[in-house]
PDB file of N, CA and C in Angstrom:
ATOM      1  N   UNK A   1       0.859  -1.187   0.031  1.00 48.00           N
ATOM      2  CA  UNK A   1      -0.030  -0.075   0.027  1.00 48.00           C
ATOM      3  C   UNK A   1       0.885   1.199   0.000  1.00 48.00           C
ATOM      4  N   UNK A   2       0.423   2.296  -0.402  1.00 54.00           N
ATOM      5  CA  UNK A   2       1.152   3.498  -0.637  1.00 54.00           C
ATOM      6  C   UNK A   2       0.720   4.594   0.472  1.00 54.00           C
ATOM      7  N   UNK A   3       1.537   5.258   1.042  1.00 56.00           N
ATOM      8  CA  UNK A   3       1.237   6.393   1.853  1.00 56.00           C
ATOM      9  C   UNK A   3       0.479   7.331   1.290  1.00 56.00           C
ATOM     10  N   UNK A   4      -0.697   7.858   1.788  1.00 57.00           N
ATOM     11  CA  UNK A   4      -1.196   8.018   3.281  1.00 57.00           C
ATOM     12  C   UNK A   4      -2.069   7.033   3.539  1.00 57.00           C
ATOM     13  N   UNK A   5      -2.431   6.098   2.694  1.00 56.00           N
ATOM     14  CA  UNK A   5      -3.342   5.035   2.973  1.00 56.00           C
ATOM     15  C   UNK A   5      -3.001   3.781   3.747  1.00 56.00           C
ATOM     16  N   UNK A   6      -1.572   3.719   3.911  1.00 59.00           N
ATOM     17  CA  UNK A   6      -1.079   2.566   4.661  1.00 59.00           C
ATOM     18  C   UNK A   6       0.571   2.712   4.581  1.00 59.00           C
ATOM     19  N   UNK A   7       1.145   1.427   5.000  1.00 67.00           N
ATOM     20  CA  UNK A   7       2.680   1.655   5.149  1.00 67.00           C
ATOM     21  C   UNK A   7       3.116   1.254   3.730  1.00 67.00           C
ATOM     22  N   UNK A   8       4.365   1.747   3.511  1.00 69.00           N
ATOM     23  CA  UNK A   8       5.140   1.286   2.373  1.00 69.00           C
ATOM     24  C   UNK A   8       5.724  -0.050   2.385  1.00 69.00           C
ATOM     25  N   UNK A   9       5.412  -0.835   1.569  1.00 77.00           N
ATOM     26  CA  UNK A   9       6.121  -2.300   1.372  1.00 77.00           C
ATOM     27  C   UNK A   9       7.448  -1.946   0.864  1.00 77.00           C
ATOM     28  N   UNK A  10       8.546  -3.015   1.190  1.00 80.00           N
ATOM     29  CA  UNK A  10       9.827  -2.811   0.572  1.00 80.00           C
ATOM     30  C   UNK A  10      10.131  -2.579  -0.866  1.00 80.00           C
ATOM     31  N   UNK A  11       9.133  -3.103  -1.620  1.00 82.00           N
ATOM     32  CA  UNK A  11       9.197  -2.953  -3.226  1.00 82.00           C
ATOM     33  C   UNK A  11       8.812  -1.493  -3.434  1.00 82.00           C
ATOM     34  N   UNK A  12       7.801  -1.039  -2.758  1.00 80.00           N
ATOM     35  CA  UNK A  12       7.453   0.439  -3.067  1.00 80.00           C
ATOM     36  C   UNK A  12       8.389   1.369  -2.629  1.00 80.00           C
ATOM     37  N   UNK A  13       9.117   1.020  -1.469  1.00 81.00           N
ATOM     38  CA  UNK A  13      10.107   2.010  -1.156  1.00 81.00           C
ATOM     39  C   UNK A  13      11.246   1.927  -1.997  1.00 81.00           C
ATOM     40  N   UNK A  14      11.650   0.861  -2.606  1.00 85.00           N
ATOM     41  CA  UNK A  14      12.816   0.761  -3.426  1.00 85.00           C
ATOM     42  C   UNK A  14      12.438   1.720  -4.820  1.00 85.00           C
ATOM     43  N   UNK A  15      11.094   1.520  -5.227  1.00 84.00           N
ATOM     44  CA  UNK A  15      10.708   2.066  -6.425  1.00 84.00           C
ATOM     45  C   UNK A  15      10.599   3.667  -6.315  1.00 84.00           C
ATOM     46  N   UNK A  16      10.263   3.947  -5.121  1.00 84.00           N
ATOM     47  CA  UNK A  16      10.111   5.528  -4.742  1.00 84.00           C
ATOM     48  C   UNK A  16      11.572   6.151  -4.681  1.00 84.00           C
ATOM     49  N   UNK A  17      12.540   5.366  -4.071  1.00 87.00           N
ATOM     50  CA  UNK A  17      13.721   5.800  -3.970  1.00 87.00           C
ATOM     51  C   UNK A  17      14.596   5.834  -5.438  1.00 87.00           C
ATOM     52  N   UNK A  18      14.370   4.895  -6.281  1.00 87.00           N
ATOM     53  CA  UNK A  18      14.904   5.009  -7.543  1.00 87.00           C
ATOM     54  C   UNK A  18      14.193   6.098  -8.331  1.00 87.00           C
ATOM     55  N   UNK A  19      13.037   6.166  -8.276  1.00 88.00           N
ATOM     56  CA  UNK A  19      12.405   7.462  -9.021  1.00 88.00           C
ATOM     57  C   UNK A  19      12.828   8.745  -8.552  1.00 88.00           C
ATOM     58  N   UNK A  20      13.057   8.943  -7.290  1.00 90.00           N
ATOM     59  CA  UNK A  20      13.570  10.109  -6.753  1.00 90.00           C
ATOM     60  C   UNK A  20      15.232  10.222  -7.325  1.00 90.00           C
ATOM     61  N   UNK A  21      15.989   9.385  -7.326  1.00 89.00           N
ATOM     62  CA  UNK A  21      17.227   9.407  -8.083  1.00 89.00           C
ATOM     63  C   UNK A  21      17.238   9.775  -9.386  1.00 89.00           C
ATOM     64  N   UNK A  22      16.297   9.046 -10.164  1.00 88.00           N
ATOM     65  CA  UNK A  22      16.241   9.604 -11.488  1.00 88.00           C
ATOM     66  C   UNK A  22      15.826  10.906 -11.656  1.00 88.00           C
ATOM     67  N   UNK A  23      14.848  11.404 -10.734  1.00 89.00           N
ATOM     68  CA  UNK A  23      14.336  12.613 -11.105  1.00 89.00           C
ATOM     69  C   UNK A  23      15.481  13.742 -10.562  1.00 89.00           C
ATOM     70  N   UNK A  24      16.300  13.573  -9.669  1.00 90.00           N
ATOM     71  CA  UNK A  24      17.292  14.259  -9.370  1.00 90.00           C
ATOM     72  C   UNK A  24      18.404  14.476 -10.347  1.00 90.00           C
ATOM     73  N   UNK A  25      18.638  13.146 -10.938  1.00 87.00           N
ATOM     74  CA  UNK A  25      19.666  13.121 -12.073  1.00 87.00           C
ATOM     75  C   UNK A  25      19.178  13.793 -13.350  1.00 87.00           C
ATOM     76  N   UNK A  26      17.879  13.791 -13.580  1.00 85.00           N
ATOM     77  CA  UNK A  26      17.378  14.439 -14.888  1.00 85.00           C
ATOM     78  C   UNK A  26      17.351  15.838 -14.700  1.00 85.00           C
ATOM     79  N   UNK A  27      16.962  16.257 -13.347  1.00 86.00           N
ATOM     80  CA  UNK A  27      16.873  17.855 -13.060  1.00 86.00           C
ATOM     81  C   UNK A  27      18.502  18.481 -13.345  1.00 86.00           C
ATOM     82  N   UNK A  28      19.373  17.685 -12.833  1.00 86.00           N
ATOM     83  CA  UNK A  28      20.666  18.006 -12.877  1.00 86.00           C
ATOM     84  C   UNK A  28      21.105  18.205 -14.322  1.00 86.00           C
ATOM     85  N   UNK A  29      20.855  17.218 -15.093  1.00 83.00           N
ATOM     86  CA  UNK A  29      21.265  17.200 -16.601  1.00 83.00           C
ATOM     87  C   UNK A  29      20.616  18.330 -17.408  1.00 83.00           C
ATOM     88  N   UNK A  30      19.332  18.433 -17.078  1.00 80.00           N
ATOM     89  CA  UNK A  30      18.428  19.610 -17.680  1.00 80.00           C
ATOM     90  C   UNK A  30      19.069  20.960 -17.400  1.00 80.00           C
ATOM     91  N   UNK A  31      19.525  21.185 -16.218  1.00 82.00           N
ATOM     92  CA  UNK A  31      19.931  22.474 -15.814  1.00 82.00           C
ATOM     93  C   UNK A  31      21.436  22.561 -16.216  1.00 82.00           C
ATOM     94  N   UNK A  32      22.207  21.497 -16.452  1.00 79.00           N
ATOM     95  CA  UNK A  32      23.541  21.606 -16.700  1.00 79.00           C
ATOM     96  C   UNK A  32      24.051  22.523 -17.783  1.00 79.00           C
ATOM     97  N   UNK A  33      23.567  22.599 -18.893  1.00 78.00           N
ATOM     98  CA  UNK A  33      23.842  23.443 -19.913  1.00 78.00           C
ATOM     99  C   UNK A  33      23.575  24.960 -19.524  1.00 78.00           C
ATOM    100  N   UNK A  34      22.469  25.036 -19.021  1.00 80.00           N
ATOM    101  CA  UNK A  34      22.044  26.540 -18.499  1.00 80.00           C
ATOM    102  C   UNK A  34      23.028  27.194 -17.536  1.00 80.00           C
ATOM    103  N   UNK A  35      23.311  26.188 -16.476  1.00 83.00           N
ATOM    104  CA  UNK A  35      24.184  26.722 -15.400  1.00 83.00           C
ATOM    105  C   UNK A  35      25.541  26.890 -15.760  1.00 83.00           C
ATOM    106  N   UNK A  36      26.135  26.315 -16.826  1.00 82.00           N
ATOM    107  CA  UNK A  36      27.385  26.422 -17.177  1.00 82.00           C
ATOM    108  C   UNK A  36      27.635  27.344 -18.569  1.00 82.00           C
ATOM    109  N   UNK A  37      26.693  28.135 -18.702  1.00 83.00           N
ATOM    110  CA  UNK A  37      26.914  28.919 -20.157  1.00 83.00           C
ATOM    111  C   UNK A  37      28.079  29.803 -20.090  1.00 83.00           C
ATOM    112  N   UNK A  38      28.441  30.495 -19.254  1.00 83.00           N
ATOM    113  CA  UNK A  38      29.625  31.416 -19.254  1.00 83.00           C
ATOM    114  C   UNK A  38      30.761  30.744 -19.451  1.00 83.00           C
ATOM    115  N   UNK A  39      30.904  29.425 -18.986  1.00 86.00           N
ATOM    116  CA  UNK A  39      32.162  28.753 -19.005  1.00 86.00           C
ATOM    117  C   UNK A  39      32.115  27.935 -20.310  1.00 86.00           C
ATOM    118  N   UNK A  40      31.184  27.285 -20.570  1.00 86.00           N
ATOM    119  CA  UNK A  40      31.138  26.433 -21.903  1.00 86.00           C
ATOM    120  C   UNK A  40      31.232  27.409 -23.086  1.00 86.00           C
ATOM    121  N   UNK A  41      30.525  28.334 -23.152  1.00 87.00           N
ATOM    122  CA  UNK A  41      30.464  29.407 -24.205  1.00 87.00           C
ATOM    123  C   UNK A  41      32.036  29.859 -24.604  1.00 87.00           C
ATOM    124  N   UNK A  42      32.573  30.149 -23.516  1.00 88.00           N
ATOM    125  CA  UNK A  42      33.897  30.767 -23.800  1.00 88.00           C
ATOM    126  C   UNK A  42      34.760  29.610 -24.166  1.00 88.00           C
ATOM    127  N   UNK A  43      34.859  28.409 -23.502  1.00 88.00           N
ATOM    128  CA  UNK A  43      35.812  27.339 -24.041  1.00 88.00           C
ATOM    129  C   UNK A  43      35.394  26.795 -25.455  1.00 88.00           C
ATOM    130  N   UNK A  44      34.149  26.843 -25.899  1.00 89.00           N
ATOM    131  CA  UNK A  44      33.934  26.350 -27.179  1.00 89.00           C
ATOM    132  C   UNK A  44      34.100  27.548 -28.239  1.00 89.00           C
ATOM    133  N   UNK A  45      34.288  28.715 -27.894  1.00 89.00           N
ATOM    134  CA  UNK A  45      34.628  29.721 -28.714  1.00 89.00           C
ATOM    135  C   UNK A  45      33.194  30.247 -29.515  1.00 89.00           C
ATOM    136  N   UNK A  46      32.152  30.294 -28.721  1.00 89.00           N
ATOM    137  CA  UNK A  46      30.808  30.631 -29.239  1.00 89.00           C
ATOM    138  C   UNK A  46      30.465  32.104 -28.691  1.00 89.00           C
ATOM    139  N   UNK A  47      29.780  32.637 -29.779  1.00 90.00           N
ATOM    140  CA  UNK A  47      29.193  33.945 -29.400  1.00 90.00           C
ATOM    141  C   UNK A  47      28.076  33.732 -28.523  1.00 90.00           C
ATOM    142  N   UNK A  48      27.401  34.794 -28.020  1.00 89.00           N
ATOM    143  CA  UNK A  48      26.316  34.700 -27.281  1.00 89.00           C
ATOM    144  C   UNK A  48      25.138  34.254 -28.242  1.00 89.00           C
ATOM    145  N   UNK A  49      25.060  34.656 -29.331  1.00 90.00           N
ATOM    146  CA  UNK A  49      23.865  34.262 -30.310  1.00 90.00           C
ATOM    147  C   UNK A  49      24.195  32.754 -30.482  1.00 90.00           C
ATOM    148  N   UNK A  50      25.287  32.258 -30.940  1.00 90.00           N
ATOM    149  CA  UNK A  50      25.541  30.943 -31.326  1.00 90.00           C
ATOM    150  C   UNK A  50      25.121  30.035 -30.042  1.00 90.00           C
ATOM    151  N   UNK A  51      25.532  30.511 -29.007  1.00 88.00           N
ATOM    152  CA  UNK A  51      25.145  29.524 -27.699  1.00 88.00           C
ATOM    153  C   UNK A  51      23.656  29.504 -27.499  1.00 88.00           C
ATOM    154  N   UNK A  52      23.149  30.749 -27.814  1.00 89.00           N
ATOM    155  CA  UNK A  52      21.436  30.763 -27.623  1.00 89.00           C
ATOM    156  C   UNK A  52      20.780  29.541 -28.782  1.00 89.00           C
ATOM    157  N   UNK A  53      21.579  29.670 -29.878  1.00 90.00           N
ATOM    158  CA  UNK A  53      20.958  28.851 -30.919  1.00 90.00           C
ATOM    159  C   UNK A  53      21.362  27.304 -30.542  1.00 90.00           C
ATOM    160  N   UNK A  54      22.561  27.094 -29.814  1.00 87.00           N
ATOM    161  CA  UNK A  54      22.843  25.651 -29.377  1.00 87.00           C
ATOM    162  C   UNK A  54      21.870  25.092 -28.258  1.00 87.00           C
ATOM    163  N   UNK A  55      21.445  26.100 -27.329  1.00 86.00           N
ATOM    164  CA  UNK A  55      20.564  25.797 -26.321  1.00 86.00           C
ATOM    165  C   UNK A  55      19.004  25.643 -26.931  1.00 86.00           C
ATOM    166  N   UNK A  56      18.755  26.424 -27.782  1.00 89.00           N
ATOM    167  CA  UNK A  56      17.500  26.184 -28.582  1.00 89.00           C
ATOM    168  C   UNK A  56      17.362  24.926 -29.161  1.00 89.00           C
ATOM    169  N   UNK A  57      18.313  24.483 -29.935  1.00 87.00           N
ATOM    170  CA  UNK A  57      18.343  23.086 -30.630  1.00 87.00           C
ATOM    171  C   UNK A  57      18.105  21.944 -29.595  1.00 87.00           C
ATOM    172  N   UNK A  58      19.038  22.293 -28.332  1.00 84.00           N
ATOM    173  CA  UNK A  58      18.759  21.260 -27.420  1.00 84.00           C
ATOM    174  C   UNK A  58      17.451  21.157 -26.785  1.00 84.00           C
ATOM    175  N   UNK A  59      16.887  22.300 -26.482  1.00 84.00           N
ATOM    176  CA  UNK A  59      15.498  22.276 -26.038  1.00 84.00           C
ATOM    177  C   UNK A  59      14.481  21.624 -26.869  1.00 84.00           C
ATOM    178  N   UNK A  60      14.595  22.080 -28.245  1.00 88.00           N
ATOM    179  CA  UNK A  60      13.733  21.683 -29.215  1.00 88.00           C
ATOM    180  C   UNK A  60      13.765  20.089 -29.322  1.00 88.00           C
ATOM    181  N   UNK A  61      15.038  19.659 -29.279  1.00 85.00           N
ATOM    182  CA  UNK A  61      15.122  18.192 -29.430  1.00 85.00           C
ATOM    183  C   UNK A  61      14.394  17.333 -28.303  1.00 85.00           C
ATOM    184  N   UNK A  62      14.082  17.977 -27.231  1.00 82.00           N
ATOM    185  CA  UNK A  62      13.064  17.354 -26.186  1.00 82.00           C
ATOM    186  C   UNK A  62      11.966  16.732 -26.754  1.00 82.00           C
ATOM    187  N   UNK A  63      11.485  17.175 -27.840  1.00 87.00           N
ATOM    188  CA  UNK A  63      10.135  16.715 -28.570  1.00 87.00           C
ATOM    189  C   UNK A  63      10.524  15.191 -28.792  1.00 87.00           C
ATOM    190  N   UNK A  64      11.741  14.841 -29.097  1.00 85.00           N
ATOM    191  CA  UNK A  64      11.914  13.428 -29.477  1.00 85.00           C
ATOM    192  C   UNK A  64      11.637  12.456 -28.278  1.00 85.00           C
ATOM    193  N   UNK A  65      11.429  13.068 -27.164  1.00 83.00           N
ATOM    194  CA  UNK A  65      11.065  12.202 -25.969  1.00 83.00           C
ATOM    195  C   UNK A  65       9.814  11.443 -26.280  1.00 83.00           C
ATOM    196  N   UNK A  66       8.961  11.931 -27.189  1.00 87.00           N
ATOM    197  CA  UNK A  66       7.786  11.323 -27.664  1.00 87.00           C
ATOM    198  C   UNK A  66       7.995  10.007 -28.189  1.00 87.00           C
ATOM    199  N   UNK A  67       9.111   9.816 -28.822  1.00 87.00           N
ATOM    200  CA  UNK A  67       9.516   8.385 -29.340  1.00 87.00           C
ATOM    201  C   UNK A  67       9.730   7.251 -28.109  1.00 87.00           C
ATOM    202  N   UNK A  68      10.176   7.727 -27.110  1.00 82.00           N
ATOM    203  CA  UNK A  68      10.256   7.031 -26.038  1.00 82.00           C
ATOM    204  C   UNK A  68       8.990   6.497 -25.369  1.00 82.00           C
ATOM    205  N   UNK A  69       8.037   7.546 -25.572  1.00 85.00           N
ATOM    206  CA  UNK A  69       6.769   7.365 -24.988  1.00 85.00           C
ATOM    207  C   UNK A  69       5.974   6.260 -25.994  1.00 85.00           C
ATOM    208  N   UNK A  70       6.200   6.357 -27.220  1.00 89.00           N
ATOM    209  CA  UNK A  70       5.617   5.531 -28.255  1.00 89.00           C
ATOM    210  C   UNK A  70       6.100   4.172 -28.140  1.00 89.00           C
ATOM    211  N   UNK A  71       7.490   4.171 -27.861  1.00 90.00           N
ATOM    212  CA  UNK A  71       8.167   2.854 -27.510  1.00 90.00           C
ATOM    213  C   UNK A  71       7.650   2.103 -26.348  1.00 90.00           C
ATOM    214  N   UNK A  72       7.522   2.841 -25.255  1.00 87.00           N
ATOM    215  CA  UNK A  72       6.734   2.401 -23.966  1.00 87.00           C
ATOM    216  C   UNK A  72       5.475   1.898 -24.228  1.00 87.00           C
ATOM    217  N   UNK A  73       4.646   2.626 -25.039  1.00 88.00           N
ATOM    218  CA  UNK A  73       3.182   2.088 -25.177  1.00 88.00           C
ATOM    219  C   UNK A  73       3.218   0.838 -25.933  1.00 88.00           C
ATOM    220  N   UNK A  74       4.290   0.661 -26.790  1.00 90.00           N
ATOM    221  CA  UNK A  74       4.133  -0.561 -27.570  1.00 90.00           C
ATOM    222  C   UNK A  74       4.903  -1.689 -26.919  1.00 90.00           C
ATOM    223  N   UNK A  75       5.780  -1.556 -26.048  1.00 90.00           N
ATOM    224  CA  UNK A  75       6.519  -2.701 -25.613  1.00 90.00           C
ATOM    225  C   UNK A  75       6.650  -2.851 -24.166  1.00 90.00           C
ATOM    226  N   UNK A  76       6.223  -1.905 -23.477  1.00 88.00           N
ATOM    227  CA  UNK A  76       6.202  -1.810 -22.011  1.00 88.00           C
ATOM    228  C   UNK A  76       7.236  -0.539 -21.534  1.00 88.00           C
ATOM    229  N   UNK A  77       7.067  -0.260 -20.433  1.00 85.00           N
ATOM    230  CA  UNK A  77       7.866   0.913 -19.961  1.00 85.00           C
ATOM    231  C   UNK A  77       9.270   0.879 -19.377  1.00 85.00           C
ATOM    232  N   UNK A  78       9.777  -0.479 -19.003  1.00 86.00           N
ATOM    233  CA  UNK A  78      10.979  -0.716 -18.493  1.00 86.00           C
ATOM    234  C   UNK A  78      12.125  -0.475 -19.437  1.00 86.00           C
ATOM    235  N   UNK A  79      12.181  -1.117 -20.721  1.00 88.00           N
ATOM    236  CA  UNK A  79      13.261  -0.831 -21.712  1.00 88.00           C
ATOM    237  C   UNK A  79      13.388   0.560 -22.061  1.00 88.00           C
ATOM    238  N   UNK A  80      12.341   1.252 -22.423  1.00 87.00           N
ATOM    239  CA  UNK A  80      12.507   2.633 -22.937  1.00 87.00           C
ATOM    240  C   UNK A  80      13.015   3.545 -21.728  1.00 87.00           C
ATOM    241  N   UNK A  81      12.602   3.263 -20.607  1.00 86.00           N
ATOM    242  CA  UNK A  81      12.874   3.951 -19.363  1.00 86.00           C
ATOM    243  C   UNK A  81      14.431   3.763 -19.008  1.00 86.00           C
ATOM    244  N   UNK A  82      14.872   2.676 -19.123  1.00 87.00           N
ATOM    245  CA  UNK A  82      16.273   2.297 -18.837  1.00 87.00           C
ATOM    246  C   UNK A  82      17.071   3.039 -20.073  1.00 87.00           C
ATOM    247  N   UNK A  83      16.761   2.764 -21.240  1.00 88.00           N
ATOM    248  CA  UNK A  83      17.434   3.354 -22.427  1.00 88.00           C
ATOM    249  C   UNK A  83      17.647   4.860 -22.127  1.00 88.00           C
ATOM    250  N   UNK A  84      16.588   5.524 -21.993  1.00 87.00           N
ATOM    251  CA  UNK A  84      16.472   6.901 -21.692  1.00 87.00           C
ATOM    252  C   UNK A  84      17.407   7.327 -20.691  1.00 87.00           C
ATOM    253  N   UNK A  85      17.487   6.624 -19.611  1.00 87.00           N
ATOM    254  CA  UNK A  85      18.171   6.915 -18.420  1.00 87.00           C
ATOM    255  C   UNK A  85      19.671   6.661 -18.781  1.00 87.00           C
ATOM    256  N   UNK A  86      20.057   5.887 -19.384  1.00 89.00           N
ATOM    257  CA  UNK A  86      21.454   5.613 -19.968  1.00 89.00           C
ATOM    258  C   UNK A  86      21.967   6.639 -20.899  1.00 89.00           C
ATOM    259  N   UNK A  87      20.948   6.830 -21.810  1.00 89.00           N
ATOM    260  CA  UNK A  87      21.561   8.060 -22.733  1.00 89.00           C
ATOM    261  C   UNK A  87      21.563   9.363 -21.990  1.00 89.00           C
ATOM    262  N   UNK A  88      20.658   9.567 -20.825  1.00 88.00           N
ATOM    263  CA  UNK A  88      20.922  10.814 -20.098  1.00 88.00           C
ATOM    264  C   UNK A  88      22.194  10.758 -19.585  1.00 88.00           C
ATOM    265  N   UNK A  89      22.748   9.698 -18.833  1.00 89.00           N
ATOM    266  CA  UNK A  89      23.808   9.652 -17.970  1.00 89.00           C
ATOM    267  C   UNK A  89      25.130   9.805 -19.171  1.00 89.00           C
ATOM    268  N   UNK A  90      24.998   9.022 -20.315  1.00 91.00           N
ATOM    269  CA  UNK A  90      26.192   9.013 -20.996  1.00 91.00           C
ATOM    270  C   UNK A  90      26.360  10.372 -21.668  1.00 91.00           C
ATOM    271  N   UNK A  91      25.210  10.760 -22.199  1.00 90.00           N
ATOM    272  CA  UNK A  91      25.353  12.250 -22.952  1.00 90.00           C
ATOM    273  C   UNK A  91      25.741  13.500 -21.955  1.00 90.00           C
ATOM    274  N   UNK A  92      25.312  13.453 -20.784  1.00 88.00           N
ATOM    275  CA  UNK A  92      25.566  14.397 -19.746  1.00 88.00           C
ATOM    276  C   UNK A  92      27.187  14.306 -19.349  1.00 88.00           C
ATOM    277  N   UNK A  93      27.504  13.254 -19.241  1.00 89.00           N
ATOM    278  CA  UNK A  93      29.056  12.874 -18.956  1.00 89.00           C
ATOM    279  C   UNK A  93      29.811  13.261 -20.224  1.00 89.00           C
ATOM    280  N   UNK A  94      29.275  12.932 -21.318  1.00 91.00           N
ATOM    281  CA  UNK A  94      30.070  13.154 -22.624  1.00 91.00           C
ATOM    282  C   UNK A  94      30.278  14.724 -22.895  1.00 91.00           C
ATOM    283  N   UNK A  95      29.540  15.511 -22.363  1.00 87.00           N
ATOM    284  CA  UNK A  95      29.668  16.943 -22.644  1.00 87.00           C
ATOM    285  C   UNK A  95      30.942  17.389 -22.082  1.00 87.00           C
ATOM    286  N   UNK A  96      31.506  16.806 -21.168  1.00 85.00           N
ATOM    287  CA  UNK A  96      32.814  17.132 -20.516  1.00 85.00           C
ATOM    288  C   UNK A  96      33.821  17.055 -21.622  1.00 85.00           C
ATOM    289  N   UNK A  97      33.946  16.374 -22.571  1.00 91.00           N
ATOM    290  CA  UNK A  97      34.853  15.941 -23.423  1.00 91.00           C
ATOM    291  C   UNK A  97      34.610  16.658 -24.950  1.00 91.00           C
ATOM    292  N   UNK A  98      33.628  17.378 -25.010  1.00 89.00           N
ATOM    293  CA  UNK A  98      33.388  18.036 -26.411  1.00 89.00           C
ATOM    294  C   UNK A  98      34.251  19.154 -26.794  1.00 89.00           C
ATOM    295  N   UNK A  99      34.714  19.399 -27.930  1.00 89.00           N
ATOM    296  CA  UNK A  99      35.655  20.384 -28.417  1.00 89.00           C
ATOM    297  C   UNK A  99      35.011  21.433 -29.352  1.00 89.00           C
ATOM    298  N   UNK A 100      33.760  21.155 -29.988  1.00 89.00           N
ATOM    299  CA  UNK A 100      33.268  22.148 -30.699  1.00 89.00           C
ATOM    300  C   UNK A 100      31.582  22.328 -30.307  1.00 89.00           C
ATOM    301  N   UNK A 101      31.153  23.438 -30.762  1.00 87.00           N
ATOM    302  CA  UNK A 101      29.738  23.742 -30.536  1.00 87.00           C
ATOM    303  C   UNK A 101      28.821  22.625 -30.888  1.00 87.00           C
ATOM    304  N   UNK A 102      28.983  22.129 -32.174  1.00 89.00           N
ATOM    305  CA  UNK A 102      27.880  21.124 -32.669  1.00 89.00           C
ATOM    306  C   UNK A 102      27.936  20.113 -31.674  1.00 89.00           C
ATOM    307  N   UNK A 103      29.128  19.491 -31.376  1.00 91.00           N
ATOM    308  CA  UNK A 103      29.182  18.393 -30.447  1.00 91.00           C
ATOM    309  C   UNK A 103      28.471  18.606 -29.098  1.00 91.00           C
ATOM    310  N   UNK A 104      28.518  19.830 -28.603  1.00 89.00           N
ATOM    311  CA  UNK A 104      27.882  20.282 -27.382  1.00 89.00           C
ATOM    312  C   UNK A 104      26.409  20.191 -27.544  1.00 89.00           C
ATOM    313  N   UNK A 105      25.986  20.678 -28.816  1.00 88.00           N
ATOM    314  CA  UNK A 105      24.539  20.888 -29.138  1.00 88.00           C
ATOM    315  C   UNK A 105      24.029  19.428 -29.261  1.00 88.00           C
ATOM    316  N   UNK A 106      24.595  18.363 -30.040  1.00 90.00           N
ATOM    317  CA  UNK A 106      24.233  17.156 -30.176  1.00 90.00           C
ATOM    318  C   UNK A 106      24.066  16.484 -28.761  1.00 90.00           C
ATOM    319  N   UNK A 107      25.082  16.419 -28.008  1.00 90.00           N
ATOM    320  CA  UNK A 107      24.939  15.790 -26.741  1.00 90.00           C
ATOM    321  C   UNK A 107      23.674  16.391 -25.764  1.00 90.00           C
ATOM    322  N   UNK A 108      23.811  17.621 -25.764  1.00 88.00           N
ATOM    323  CA  UNK A 108      22.714  18.318 -25.184  1.00 88.00           C
ATOM    324  C   UNK A 108      21.302  17.994 -25.646  1.00 88.00           C
ATOM    325  N   UNK A 109      21.265  17.683 -26.941  1.00 88.00           N
ATOM    326  CA  UNK A 109      20.102  17.367 -27.531  1.00 88.00           C
ATOM    327  C   UNK A 109      19.539  16.028 -27.183  1.00 88.00           C
ATOM    328  N   UNK A 110      20.781  14.995 -27.092  1.00 89.00           N
ATOM    329  CA  UNK A 110      20.366  13.742 -26.458  1.00 89.00           C
ATOM    330  C   UNK A 110      19.848  13.689 -25.036  1.00 89.00           C
ATOM    331  N   UNK A 111      20.557  14.588 -24.372  1.00 86.00           N
ATOM    332  CA  UNK A 111      20.349  14.607 -22.739  1.00 86.00           C
ATOM    333  C   UNK A 111      18.799  15.126 -22.684  1.00 86.00           C
ATOM    334  N   UNK A 112      18.402  16.038 -23.431  1.00 83.00           N
ATOM    335  CA  UNK A 112      16.939  16.562 -23.320  1.00 83.00           C
ATOM    336  C   UNK A 112      15.931  15.478 -23.811  1.00 83.00           C
ATOM    337  N   UNK A 113      16.403  14.639 -24.644  1.00 79.00           N
ATOM    338  CA  UNK A 113      15.254  13.663 -25.360  1.00 79.00           C
ATOM    339  C   UNK A 113      15.198  12.714 -24.176  1.00 79.00           C
TER     340      UNK A 113
END
């Protein structure tokens, strides 16, 4: 049973903890590009306008998350969820090694998806 109607069973506690962790990591990944704009823009050699375009592309790419929803509707939620989470972690970590603006935009687009 779920709170407030009863006590959490161990499986429900585990599920809530995992979903909390995913939410924290997803929020970090979504804010990563915006919070590091001054540093990443200078290190990538982008103008303010170019960086705005990069962030616009990354945010627009979030619409591709509909593909994960469609996949989940067809096959079940677990595989698309795990795939999306793995892409989130890999793409966010990959932004540490980019050297050009288009690489940054591509990885941030994957992160937003």
